[in-house]
XYZ file of N, CA and C in Angstrom:
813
model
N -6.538 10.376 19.749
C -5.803 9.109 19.625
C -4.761 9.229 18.522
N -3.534 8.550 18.882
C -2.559 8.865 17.568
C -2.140 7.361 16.835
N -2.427 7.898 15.473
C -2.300 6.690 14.525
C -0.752 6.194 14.881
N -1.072 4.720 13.801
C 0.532 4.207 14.372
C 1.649 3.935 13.024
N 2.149 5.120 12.708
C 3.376 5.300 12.163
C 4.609 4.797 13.027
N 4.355 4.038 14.048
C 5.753 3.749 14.863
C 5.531 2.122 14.318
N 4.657 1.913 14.684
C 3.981 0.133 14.365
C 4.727 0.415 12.961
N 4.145 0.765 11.974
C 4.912 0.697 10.357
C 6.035 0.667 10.207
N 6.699 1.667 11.627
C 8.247 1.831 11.293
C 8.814 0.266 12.308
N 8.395 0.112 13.307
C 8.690 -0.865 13.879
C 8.725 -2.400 13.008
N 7.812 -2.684 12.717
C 7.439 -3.688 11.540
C 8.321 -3.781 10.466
N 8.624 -2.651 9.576
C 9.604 -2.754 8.635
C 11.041 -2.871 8.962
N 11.238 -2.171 10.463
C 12.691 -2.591 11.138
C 12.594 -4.271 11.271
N 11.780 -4.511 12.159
C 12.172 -6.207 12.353
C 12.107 -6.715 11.526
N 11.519 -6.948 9.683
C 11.569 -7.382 8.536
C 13.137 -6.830 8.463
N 13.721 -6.234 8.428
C 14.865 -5.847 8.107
C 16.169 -6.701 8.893
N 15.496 -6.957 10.617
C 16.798 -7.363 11.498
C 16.627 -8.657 11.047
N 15.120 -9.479 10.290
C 15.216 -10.638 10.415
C 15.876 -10.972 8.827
N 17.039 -9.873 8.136
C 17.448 -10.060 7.027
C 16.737 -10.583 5.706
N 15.499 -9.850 6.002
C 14.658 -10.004 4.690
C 13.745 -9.024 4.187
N 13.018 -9.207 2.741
C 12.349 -7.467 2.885
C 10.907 -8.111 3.482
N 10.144 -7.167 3.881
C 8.887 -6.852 4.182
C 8.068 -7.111 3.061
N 6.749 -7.747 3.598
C 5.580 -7.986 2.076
C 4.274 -7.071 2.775
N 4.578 -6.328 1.915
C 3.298 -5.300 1.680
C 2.024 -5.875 1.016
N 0.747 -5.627 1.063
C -0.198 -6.580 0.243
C -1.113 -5.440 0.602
N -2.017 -4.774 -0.788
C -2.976 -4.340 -1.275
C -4.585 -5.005 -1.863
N -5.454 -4.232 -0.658
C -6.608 -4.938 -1.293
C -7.858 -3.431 -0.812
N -8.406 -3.236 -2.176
C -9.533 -1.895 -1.996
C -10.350 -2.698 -1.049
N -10.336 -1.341 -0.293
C -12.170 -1.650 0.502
C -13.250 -1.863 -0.208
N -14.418 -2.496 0.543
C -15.738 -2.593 -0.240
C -15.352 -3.782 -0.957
N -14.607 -4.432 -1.554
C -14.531 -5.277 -2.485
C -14.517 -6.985 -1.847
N -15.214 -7.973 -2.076
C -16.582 -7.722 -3.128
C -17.563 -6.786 -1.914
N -17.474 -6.808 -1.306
C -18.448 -6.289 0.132
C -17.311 -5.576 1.113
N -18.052 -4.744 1.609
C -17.228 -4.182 2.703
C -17.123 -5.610 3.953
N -18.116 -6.061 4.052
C -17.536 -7.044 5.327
C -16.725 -8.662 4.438
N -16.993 -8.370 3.559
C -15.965 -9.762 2.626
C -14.437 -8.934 2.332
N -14.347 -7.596 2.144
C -13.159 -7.203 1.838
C -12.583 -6.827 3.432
N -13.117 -6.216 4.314
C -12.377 -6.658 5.836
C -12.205 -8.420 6.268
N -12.450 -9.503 5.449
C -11.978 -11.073 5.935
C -11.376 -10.986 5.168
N -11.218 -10.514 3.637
C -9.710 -10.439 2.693
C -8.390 -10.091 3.007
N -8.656 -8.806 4.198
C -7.353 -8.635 4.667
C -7.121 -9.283 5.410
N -8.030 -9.576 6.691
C -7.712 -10.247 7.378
C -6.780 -11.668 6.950
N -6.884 -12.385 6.126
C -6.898 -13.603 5.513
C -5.743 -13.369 4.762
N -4.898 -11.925 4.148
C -3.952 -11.851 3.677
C -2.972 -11.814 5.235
N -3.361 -11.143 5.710
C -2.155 -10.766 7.214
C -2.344 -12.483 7.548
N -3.418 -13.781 8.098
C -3.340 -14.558 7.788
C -1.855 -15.230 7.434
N -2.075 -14.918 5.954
C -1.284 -15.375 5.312
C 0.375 -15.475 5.553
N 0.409 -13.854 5.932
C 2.156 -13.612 6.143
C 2.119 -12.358 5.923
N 1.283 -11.160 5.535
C 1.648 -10.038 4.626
C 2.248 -9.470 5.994
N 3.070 -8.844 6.419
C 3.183 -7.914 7.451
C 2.677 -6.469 7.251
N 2.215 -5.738 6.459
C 1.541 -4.792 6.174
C 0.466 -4.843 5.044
N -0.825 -4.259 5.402
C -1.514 -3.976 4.288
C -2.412 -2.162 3.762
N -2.312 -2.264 2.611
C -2.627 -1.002 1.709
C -3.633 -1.271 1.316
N -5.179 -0.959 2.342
C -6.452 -0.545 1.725
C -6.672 0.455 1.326
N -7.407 0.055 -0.469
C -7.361 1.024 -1.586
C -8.973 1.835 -1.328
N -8.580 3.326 -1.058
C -10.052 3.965 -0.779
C -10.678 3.916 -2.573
N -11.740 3.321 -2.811
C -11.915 3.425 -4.366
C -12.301 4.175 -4.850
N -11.420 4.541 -6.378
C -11.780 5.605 -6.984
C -12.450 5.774 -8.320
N -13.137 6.533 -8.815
C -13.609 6.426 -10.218
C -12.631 6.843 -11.771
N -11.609 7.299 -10.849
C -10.338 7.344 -11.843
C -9.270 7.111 -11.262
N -8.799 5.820 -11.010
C -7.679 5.441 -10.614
C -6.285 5.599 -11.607
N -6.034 6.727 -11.505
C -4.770 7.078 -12.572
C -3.711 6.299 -12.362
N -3.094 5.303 -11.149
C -2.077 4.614 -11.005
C -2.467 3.345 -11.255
N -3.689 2.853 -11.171
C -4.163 2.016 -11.311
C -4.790 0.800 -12.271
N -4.406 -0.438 -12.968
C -4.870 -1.192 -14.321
C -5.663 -1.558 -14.667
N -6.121 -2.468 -14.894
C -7.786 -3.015 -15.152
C -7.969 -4.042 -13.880
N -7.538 -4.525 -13.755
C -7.690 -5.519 -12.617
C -8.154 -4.743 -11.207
N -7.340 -3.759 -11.153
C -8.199 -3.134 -10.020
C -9.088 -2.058 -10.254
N -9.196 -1.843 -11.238
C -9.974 -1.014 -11.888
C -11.672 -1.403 -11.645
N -11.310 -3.233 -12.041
C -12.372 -3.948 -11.507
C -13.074 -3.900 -10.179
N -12.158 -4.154 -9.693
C -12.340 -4.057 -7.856
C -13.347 -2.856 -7.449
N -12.319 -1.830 -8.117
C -12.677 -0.629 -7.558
C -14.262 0.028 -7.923
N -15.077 -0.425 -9.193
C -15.982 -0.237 -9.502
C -17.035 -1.247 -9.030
N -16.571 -2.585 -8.685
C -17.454 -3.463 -8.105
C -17.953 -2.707 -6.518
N -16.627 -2.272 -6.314
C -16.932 -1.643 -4.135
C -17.676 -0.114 -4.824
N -17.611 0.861 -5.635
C -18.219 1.577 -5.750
C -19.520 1.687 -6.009
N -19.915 0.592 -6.919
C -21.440 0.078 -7.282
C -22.053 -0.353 -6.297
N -21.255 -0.862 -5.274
C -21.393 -1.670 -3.654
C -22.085 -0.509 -2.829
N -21.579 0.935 -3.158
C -21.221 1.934 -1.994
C -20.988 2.665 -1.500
N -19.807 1.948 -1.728
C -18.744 1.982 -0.446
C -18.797 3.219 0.062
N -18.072 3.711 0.780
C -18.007 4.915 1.721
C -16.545 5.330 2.680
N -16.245 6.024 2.408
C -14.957 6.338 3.288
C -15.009 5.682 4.403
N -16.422 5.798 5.268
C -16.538 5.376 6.503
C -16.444 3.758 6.429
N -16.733 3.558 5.476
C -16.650 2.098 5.158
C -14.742 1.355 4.698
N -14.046 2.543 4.316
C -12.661 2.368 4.825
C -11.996 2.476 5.659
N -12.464 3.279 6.395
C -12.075 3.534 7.914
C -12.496 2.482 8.779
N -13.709 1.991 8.910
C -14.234 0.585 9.385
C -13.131 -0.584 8.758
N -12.965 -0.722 7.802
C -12.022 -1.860 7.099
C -10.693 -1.774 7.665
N -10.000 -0.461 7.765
C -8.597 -0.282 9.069
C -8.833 -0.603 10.140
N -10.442 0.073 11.044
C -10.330 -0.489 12.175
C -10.322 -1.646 12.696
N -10.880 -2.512 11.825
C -11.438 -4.223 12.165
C -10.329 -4.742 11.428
N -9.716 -4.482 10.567
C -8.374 -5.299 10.454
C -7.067 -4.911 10.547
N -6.768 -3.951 11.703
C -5.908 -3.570 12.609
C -6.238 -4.457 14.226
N -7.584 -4.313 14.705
C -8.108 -4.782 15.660
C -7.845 -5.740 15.919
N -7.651 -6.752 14.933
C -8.273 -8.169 14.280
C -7.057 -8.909 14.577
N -5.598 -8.075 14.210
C -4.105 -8.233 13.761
C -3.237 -8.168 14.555
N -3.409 -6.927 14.997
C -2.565 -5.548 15.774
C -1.322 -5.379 14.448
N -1.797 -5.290 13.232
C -0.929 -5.317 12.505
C -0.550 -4.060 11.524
N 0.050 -3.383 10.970
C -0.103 -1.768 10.475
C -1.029 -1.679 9.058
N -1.933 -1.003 9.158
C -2.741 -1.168 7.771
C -3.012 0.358 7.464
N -2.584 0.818 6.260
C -2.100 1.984 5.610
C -3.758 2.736 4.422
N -3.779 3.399 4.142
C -4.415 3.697 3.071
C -3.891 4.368 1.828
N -4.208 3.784 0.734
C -3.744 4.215 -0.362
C -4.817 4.802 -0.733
N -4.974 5.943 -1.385
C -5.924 7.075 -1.946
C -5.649 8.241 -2.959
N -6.044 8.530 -3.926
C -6.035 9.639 -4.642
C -6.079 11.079 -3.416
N -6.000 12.052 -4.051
C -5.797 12.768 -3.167
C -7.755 13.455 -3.031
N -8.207 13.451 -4.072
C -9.836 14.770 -4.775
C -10.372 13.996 -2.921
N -10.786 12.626 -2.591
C -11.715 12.119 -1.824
C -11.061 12.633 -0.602
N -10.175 12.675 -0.017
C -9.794 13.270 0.916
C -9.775 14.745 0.730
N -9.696 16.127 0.228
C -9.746 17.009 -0.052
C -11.096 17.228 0.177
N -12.163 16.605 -0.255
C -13.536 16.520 -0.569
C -13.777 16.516 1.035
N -13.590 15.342 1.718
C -14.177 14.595 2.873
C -13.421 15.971 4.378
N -11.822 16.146 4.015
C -11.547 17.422 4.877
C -10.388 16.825 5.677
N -9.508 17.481 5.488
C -7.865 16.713 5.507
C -7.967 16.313 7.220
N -8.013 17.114 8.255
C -8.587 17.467 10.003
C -9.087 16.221 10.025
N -10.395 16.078 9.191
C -11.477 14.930 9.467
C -10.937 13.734 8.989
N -10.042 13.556 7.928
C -9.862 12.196 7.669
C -8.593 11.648 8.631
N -7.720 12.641 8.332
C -6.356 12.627 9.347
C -7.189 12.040 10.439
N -7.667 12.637 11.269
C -8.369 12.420 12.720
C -9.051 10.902 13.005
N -9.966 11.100 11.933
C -10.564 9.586 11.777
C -9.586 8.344 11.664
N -8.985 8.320 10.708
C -7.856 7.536 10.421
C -6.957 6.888 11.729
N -6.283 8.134 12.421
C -5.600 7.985 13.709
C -6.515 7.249 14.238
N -7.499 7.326 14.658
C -8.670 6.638 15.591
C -8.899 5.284 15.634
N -8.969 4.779 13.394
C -9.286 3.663 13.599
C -8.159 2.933 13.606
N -6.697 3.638 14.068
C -5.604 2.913 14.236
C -4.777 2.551 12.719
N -5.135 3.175 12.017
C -4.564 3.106 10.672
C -3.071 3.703 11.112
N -2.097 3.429 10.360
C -0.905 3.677 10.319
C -0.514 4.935 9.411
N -1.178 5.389 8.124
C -0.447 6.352 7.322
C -1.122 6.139 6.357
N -1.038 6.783 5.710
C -1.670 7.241 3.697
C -0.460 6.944 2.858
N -0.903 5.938 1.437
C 0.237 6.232 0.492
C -1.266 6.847 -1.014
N -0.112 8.418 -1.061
C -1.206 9.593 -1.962
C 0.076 9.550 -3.054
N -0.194 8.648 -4.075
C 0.160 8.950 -5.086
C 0.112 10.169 -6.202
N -0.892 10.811 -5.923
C -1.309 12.004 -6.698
C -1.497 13.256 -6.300
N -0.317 13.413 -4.958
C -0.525 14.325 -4.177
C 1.377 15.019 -4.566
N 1.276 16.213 -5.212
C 2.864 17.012 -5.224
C 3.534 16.940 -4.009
N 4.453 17.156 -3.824
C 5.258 17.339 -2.714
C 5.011 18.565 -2.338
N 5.083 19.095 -2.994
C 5.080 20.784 -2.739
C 3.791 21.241 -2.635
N 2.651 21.016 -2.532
C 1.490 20.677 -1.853
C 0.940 19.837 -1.161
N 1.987 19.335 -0.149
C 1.772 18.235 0.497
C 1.585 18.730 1.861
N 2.114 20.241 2.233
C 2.275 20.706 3.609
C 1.568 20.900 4.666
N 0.124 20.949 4.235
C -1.064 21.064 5.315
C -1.563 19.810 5.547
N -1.286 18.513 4.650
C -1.855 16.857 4.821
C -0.661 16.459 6.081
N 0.382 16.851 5.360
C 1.821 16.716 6.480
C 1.610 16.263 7.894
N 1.167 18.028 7.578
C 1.368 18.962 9.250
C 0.198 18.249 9.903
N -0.776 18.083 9.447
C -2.119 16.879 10.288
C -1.806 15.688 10.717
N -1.120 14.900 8.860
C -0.797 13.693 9.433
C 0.286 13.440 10.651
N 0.971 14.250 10.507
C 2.609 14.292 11.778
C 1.761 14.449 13.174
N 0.304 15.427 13.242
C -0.046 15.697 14.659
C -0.483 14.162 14.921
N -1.116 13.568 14.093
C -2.259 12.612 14.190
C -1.416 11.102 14.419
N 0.050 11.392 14.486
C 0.533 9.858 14.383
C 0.875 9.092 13.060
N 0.212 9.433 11.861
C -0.155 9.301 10.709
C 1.776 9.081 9.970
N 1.889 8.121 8.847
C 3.081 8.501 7.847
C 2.571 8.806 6.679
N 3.411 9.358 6.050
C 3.113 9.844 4.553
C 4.135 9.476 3.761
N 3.278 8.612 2.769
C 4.082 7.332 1.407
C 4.077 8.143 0.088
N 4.912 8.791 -0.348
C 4.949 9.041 -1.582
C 5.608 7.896 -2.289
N 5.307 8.184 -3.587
C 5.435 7.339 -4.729
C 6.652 7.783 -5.657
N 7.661 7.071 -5.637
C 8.880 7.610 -6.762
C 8.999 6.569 -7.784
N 9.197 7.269 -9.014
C 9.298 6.671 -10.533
C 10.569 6.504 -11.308
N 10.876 5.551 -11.983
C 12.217 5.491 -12.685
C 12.538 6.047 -13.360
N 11.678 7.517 -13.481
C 11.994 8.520 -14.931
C 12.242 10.114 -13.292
N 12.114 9.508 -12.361
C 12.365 10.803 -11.418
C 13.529 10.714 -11.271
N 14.439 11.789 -11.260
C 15.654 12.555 -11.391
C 16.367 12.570 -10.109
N 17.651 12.439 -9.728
C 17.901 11.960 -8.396
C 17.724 13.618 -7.430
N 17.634 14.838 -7.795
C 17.608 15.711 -7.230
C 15.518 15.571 -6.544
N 15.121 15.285 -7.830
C 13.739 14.779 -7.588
C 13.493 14.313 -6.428
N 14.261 12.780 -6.481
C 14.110 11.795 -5.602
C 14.296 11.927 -4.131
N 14.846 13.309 -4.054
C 15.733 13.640 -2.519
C 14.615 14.874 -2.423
N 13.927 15.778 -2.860
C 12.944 16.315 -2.426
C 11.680 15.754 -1.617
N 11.896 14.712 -2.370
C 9.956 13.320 -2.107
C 10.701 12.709 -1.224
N 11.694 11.963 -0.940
C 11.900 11.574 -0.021
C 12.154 12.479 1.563
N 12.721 13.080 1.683
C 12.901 14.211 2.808
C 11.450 14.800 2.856
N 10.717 14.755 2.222
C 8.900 14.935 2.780
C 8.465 13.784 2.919
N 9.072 12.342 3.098
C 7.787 11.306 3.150
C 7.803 10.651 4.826
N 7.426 9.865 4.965
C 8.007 8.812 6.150
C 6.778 7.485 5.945
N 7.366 6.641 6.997
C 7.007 5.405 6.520
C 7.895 4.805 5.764
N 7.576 4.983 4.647
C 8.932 3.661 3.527
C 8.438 4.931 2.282
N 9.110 4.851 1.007
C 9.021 4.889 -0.108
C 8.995 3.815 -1.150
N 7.441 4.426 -1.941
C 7.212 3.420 -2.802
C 7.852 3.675 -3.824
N 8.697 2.845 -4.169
C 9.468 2.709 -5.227
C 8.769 2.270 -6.606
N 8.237 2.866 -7.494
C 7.129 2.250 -8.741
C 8.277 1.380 -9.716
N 8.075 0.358 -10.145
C 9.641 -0.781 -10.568
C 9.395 -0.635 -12.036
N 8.264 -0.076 -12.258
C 8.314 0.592 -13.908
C 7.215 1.873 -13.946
N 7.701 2.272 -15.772
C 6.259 3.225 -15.666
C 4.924 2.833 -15.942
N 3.901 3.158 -15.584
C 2.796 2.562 -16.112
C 1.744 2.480 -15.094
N 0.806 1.866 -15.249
C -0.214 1.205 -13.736
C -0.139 -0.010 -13.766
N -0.631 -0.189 -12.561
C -0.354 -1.208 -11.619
C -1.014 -2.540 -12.401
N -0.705 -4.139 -12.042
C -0.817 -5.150 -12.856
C 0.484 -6.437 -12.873
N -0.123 -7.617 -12.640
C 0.898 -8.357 -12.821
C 1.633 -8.661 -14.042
N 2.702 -8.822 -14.197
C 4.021 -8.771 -15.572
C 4.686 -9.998 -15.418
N 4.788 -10.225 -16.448
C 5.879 -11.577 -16.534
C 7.186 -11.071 -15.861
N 7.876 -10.078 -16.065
C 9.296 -9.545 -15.681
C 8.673 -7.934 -14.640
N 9.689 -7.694 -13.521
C 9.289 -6.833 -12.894
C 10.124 -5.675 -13.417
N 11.439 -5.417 -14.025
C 11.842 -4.990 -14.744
C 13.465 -4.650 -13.893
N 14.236 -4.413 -14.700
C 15.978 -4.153 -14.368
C 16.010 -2.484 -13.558
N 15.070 -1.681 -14.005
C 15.011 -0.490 -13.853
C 14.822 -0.185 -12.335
N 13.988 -1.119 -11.452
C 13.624 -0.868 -9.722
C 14.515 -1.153 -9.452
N 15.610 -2.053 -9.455
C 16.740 -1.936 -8.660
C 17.682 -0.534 -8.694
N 17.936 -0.113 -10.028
C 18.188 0.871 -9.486
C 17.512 2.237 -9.389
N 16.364 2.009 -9.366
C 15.622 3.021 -8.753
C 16.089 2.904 -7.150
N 16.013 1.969 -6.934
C 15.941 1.539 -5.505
C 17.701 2.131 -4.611
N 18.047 2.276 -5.739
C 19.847 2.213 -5.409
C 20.042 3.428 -5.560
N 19.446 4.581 -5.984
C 19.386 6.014 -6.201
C 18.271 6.927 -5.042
N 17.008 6.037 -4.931
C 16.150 6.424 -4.134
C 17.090 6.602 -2.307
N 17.462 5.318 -2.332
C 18.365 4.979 -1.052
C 19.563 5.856 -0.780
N 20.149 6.494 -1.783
C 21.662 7.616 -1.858
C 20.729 9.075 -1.260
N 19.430 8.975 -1.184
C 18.641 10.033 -0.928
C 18.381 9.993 0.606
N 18.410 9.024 1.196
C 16.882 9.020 2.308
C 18.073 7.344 3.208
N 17.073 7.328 4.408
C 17.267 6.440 4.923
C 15.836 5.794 5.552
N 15.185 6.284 4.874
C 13.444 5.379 4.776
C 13.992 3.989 4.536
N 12.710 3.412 4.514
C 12.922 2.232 3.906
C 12.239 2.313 2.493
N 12.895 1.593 1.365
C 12.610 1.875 0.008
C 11.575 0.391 -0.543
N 10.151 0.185 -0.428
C 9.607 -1.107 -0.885
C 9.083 -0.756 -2.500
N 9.339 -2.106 -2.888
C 8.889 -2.150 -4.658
C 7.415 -2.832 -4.814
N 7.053 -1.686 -5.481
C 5.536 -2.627 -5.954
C 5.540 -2.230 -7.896
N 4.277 -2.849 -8.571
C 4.375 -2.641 -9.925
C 4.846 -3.802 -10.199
N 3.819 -4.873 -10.329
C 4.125 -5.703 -11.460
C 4.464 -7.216 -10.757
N 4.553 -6.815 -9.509
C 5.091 -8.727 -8.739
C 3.981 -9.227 -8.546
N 4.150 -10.546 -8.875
C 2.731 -11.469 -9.170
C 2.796 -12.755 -8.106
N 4.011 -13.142 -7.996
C 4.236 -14.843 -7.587
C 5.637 -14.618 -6.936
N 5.974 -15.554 -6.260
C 6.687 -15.810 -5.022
C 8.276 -15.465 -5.765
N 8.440 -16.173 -7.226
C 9.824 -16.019 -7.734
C 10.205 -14.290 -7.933
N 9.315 -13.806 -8.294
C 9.285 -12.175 -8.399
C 9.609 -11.711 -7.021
N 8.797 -12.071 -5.693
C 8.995 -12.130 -5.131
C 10.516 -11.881 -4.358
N 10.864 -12.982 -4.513
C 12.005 -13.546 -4.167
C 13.466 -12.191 -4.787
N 13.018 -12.255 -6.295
C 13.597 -11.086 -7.222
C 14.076 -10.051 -6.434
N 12.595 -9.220 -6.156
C 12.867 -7.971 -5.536
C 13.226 -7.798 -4.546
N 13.281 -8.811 -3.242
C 13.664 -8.644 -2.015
C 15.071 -8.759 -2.039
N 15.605 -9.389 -2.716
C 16.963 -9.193 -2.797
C 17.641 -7.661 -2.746
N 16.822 -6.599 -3.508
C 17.437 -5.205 -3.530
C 16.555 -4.247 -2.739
N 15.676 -4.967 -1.907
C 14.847 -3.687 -1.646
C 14.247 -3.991 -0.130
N 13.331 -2.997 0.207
C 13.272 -3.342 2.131
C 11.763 -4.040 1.926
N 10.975 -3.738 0.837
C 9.799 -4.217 0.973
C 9.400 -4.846 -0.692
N 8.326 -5.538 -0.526
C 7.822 -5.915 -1.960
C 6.343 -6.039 -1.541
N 5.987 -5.157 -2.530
C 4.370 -4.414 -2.850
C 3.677 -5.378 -3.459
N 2.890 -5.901 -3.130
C 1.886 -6.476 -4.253
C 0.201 -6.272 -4.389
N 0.061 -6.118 -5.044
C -2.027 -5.316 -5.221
C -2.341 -5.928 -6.446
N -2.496 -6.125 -7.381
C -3.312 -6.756 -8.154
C -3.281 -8.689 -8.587
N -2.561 -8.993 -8.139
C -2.138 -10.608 -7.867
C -2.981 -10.907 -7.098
N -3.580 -10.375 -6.047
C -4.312 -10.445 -4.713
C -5.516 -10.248 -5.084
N -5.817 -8.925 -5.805
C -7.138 -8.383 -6.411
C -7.417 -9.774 -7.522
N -6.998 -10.459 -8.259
C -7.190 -11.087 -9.483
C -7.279 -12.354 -8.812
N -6.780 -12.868 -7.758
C -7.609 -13.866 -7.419
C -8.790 -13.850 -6.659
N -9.146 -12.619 -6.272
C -10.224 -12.788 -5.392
C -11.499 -12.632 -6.649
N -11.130 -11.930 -7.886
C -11.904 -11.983 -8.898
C -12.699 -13.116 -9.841
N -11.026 -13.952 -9.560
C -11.086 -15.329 -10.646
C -11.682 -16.715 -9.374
N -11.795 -16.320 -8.181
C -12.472 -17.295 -7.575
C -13.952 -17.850 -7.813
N -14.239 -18.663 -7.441
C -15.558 -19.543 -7.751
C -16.926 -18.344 -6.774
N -16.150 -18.219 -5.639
C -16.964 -17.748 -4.152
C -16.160 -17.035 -3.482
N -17.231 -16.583 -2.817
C -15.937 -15.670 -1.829
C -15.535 -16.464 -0.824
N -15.720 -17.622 -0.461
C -14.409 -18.510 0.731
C -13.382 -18.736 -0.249
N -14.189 -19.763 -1.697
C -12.533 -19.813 -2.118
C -11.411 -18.466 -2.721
N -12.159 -17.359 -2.711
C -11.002 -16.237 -2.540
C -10.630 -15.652 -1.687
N -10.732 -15.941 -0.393
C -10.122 -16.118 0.545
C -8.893 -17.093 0.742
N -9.474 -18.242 0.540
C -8.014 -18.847 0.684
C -7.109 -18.979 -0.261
N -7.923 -18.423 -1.132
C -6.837 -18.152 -2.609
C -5.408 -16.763 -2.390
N -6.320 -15.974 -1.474
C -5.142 -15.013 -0.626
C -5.009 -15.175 0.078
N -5.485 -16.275 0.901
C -4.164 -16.472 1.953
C -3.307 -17.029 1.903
N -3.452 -17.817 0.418
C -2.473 -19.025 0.130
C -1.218 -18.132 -0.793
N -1.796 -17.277 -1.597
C -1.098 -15.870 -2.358
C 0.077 -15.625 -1.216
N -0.693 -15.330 -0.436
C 0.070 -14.684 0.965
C 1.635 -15.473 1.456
N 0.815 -16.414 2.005
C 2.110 -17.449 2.451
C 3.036 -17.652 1.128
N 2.422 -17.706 -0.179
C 3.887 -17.732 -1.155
C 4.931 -16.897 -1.469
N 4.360 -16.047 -0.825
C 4.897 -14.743 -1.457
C 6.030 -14.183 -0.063
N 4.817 -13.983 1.237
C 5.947 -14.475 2.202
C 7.110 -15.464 2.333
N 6.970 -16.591 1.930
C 8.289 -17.635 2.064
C 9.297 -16.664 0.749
N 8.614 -16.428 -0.126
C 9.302 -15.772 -1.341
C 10.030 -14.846 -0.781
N 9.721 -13.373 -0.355
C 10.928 -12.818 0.190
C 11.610 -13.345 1.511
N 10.943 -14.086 2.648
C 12.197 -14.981 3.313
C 13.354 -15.887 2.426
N 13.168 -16.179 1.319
C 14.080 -17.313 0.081
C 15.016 -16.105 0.563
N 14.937 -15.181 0.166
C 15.788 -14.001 -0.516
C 17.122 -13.884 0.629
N 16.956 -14.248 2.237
C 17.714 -13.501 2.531
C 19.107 -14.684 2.924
């Protein structure tokens, strides 16, 4: 069966014809439960997200802040299980028909067996991997699987990467490029910073991906901010922090789905 990297690319085109960026929305598996964190996504797509980035959890999330840091040790104490992310793509792809991606360190996939996850992945209809911690230049055998399997591959570019940089990672990625809008890990910020735009404006002189910003957007005005310069706007710990700061798990549910719809109207403001 072949994963759907066309759905991702399709999806981010019509966010584009309908002159606005795309809202990406991040939420780890397992969290608080594997079957409460498959109604989280669900409940974000719900909302408006047109794509979502389930986080396989890790015990060292190097891109990652405290907020999901949280997450990620609550679904690990939970568990969780790869298979238990792969279940979370399949049932909220199923659920949607909507593109749902995995974000992952690279050690758990290496571990689990690039064939086997690639394979699995395609199956449960997942769209693509974004491997932040994966070189480019060791990227060639995840590639060559993910390309058989249907699969895209999301690298991550930084405002301290060099535009010769930027045109290497891009010409190996597909899907979109994540544009990181500062340095640091991930977390909501009062300001998303001056620096992603033109990351975004250098990344783009490279590639004709689509370029989405995550790092740091919290609320609909940020929102609104980044879609103005960019094809997508990322958000993961705004999402994670209310499902934390809720009473129960219904009301963090509708606490992201309500996240959702603001943030959606937020980059529709934009166009």
């Amino acid at each position: 069966m072949s994963g759907n990297v066309e759905l991702l690319n399709d999806t981010l085109a019509k966010a584009k014809a309908e002159n606005r960026a795309a809202l990406i929305a991040y939420l780890p598996a397992g969290f608080p439960t594997v079957d409460g964190g498959i109604e989280a996504v669900k409940a974000v797509f719900d909302g408006g997200a047109d794509v979502v980035e389930v986080g396989l959890p890790h015990s060292d999330p190097v891109l990652d802040g405290p907020v999901i840091q949280t997450a990620d040790d609550i679904a690990l104490k939970g568990g969780v299980k790869i298979a238990d992310v792969l279940r979370t793509v399949r049932e909220a792809h199923a659920a949607t028909g909507k593109p749902v991606l995995v974000m992952t360190y690279w050690n758990p996939i290496d571990r689990y067996g690039i064939e086997r996850f690639t394979a699995e992945l395609a199956e449960a209809g997942g769209a693509g991997c974004i491997l932040p911690d994966l070189p480019v230049e060791e990227s060639g055998v995840w590639r060559e699987h993910a390309e058989k399997h249907g699969l895209g591959t999301v690298f991550v570019v930084a405002p301290s990467s060099k535009d010769d940089r930027l045109a290497t990672i891009t010409a190996a990625g597909s899907g979109f490029v994540y544009a990181a809008s500062l340095m640091g890990v991930t977390g909501t910020r009062e300001s998303v910073g001056a620096s992603a735009e033109d990351l975004v404006r250098r990344t783009r002189a490279t590639t004709k991906l689509p370029v989405c910003v995550g790092l740091g957007v919290s609320n609909a005005v940020q929102a609104k901010e980044v879609a103005v310069f960019s094809d997508g706007v990322i958000v993961g710990s705004a999402f994670v922090k209310r499902m934390l700061d809720a009473p129960d798990h219904a009301a963090g549910l509708v606490a992201v789905r309500e996240l959702a719809a603001e943030l959606a109207e937020g980059v529709r403001r934009a166009s």
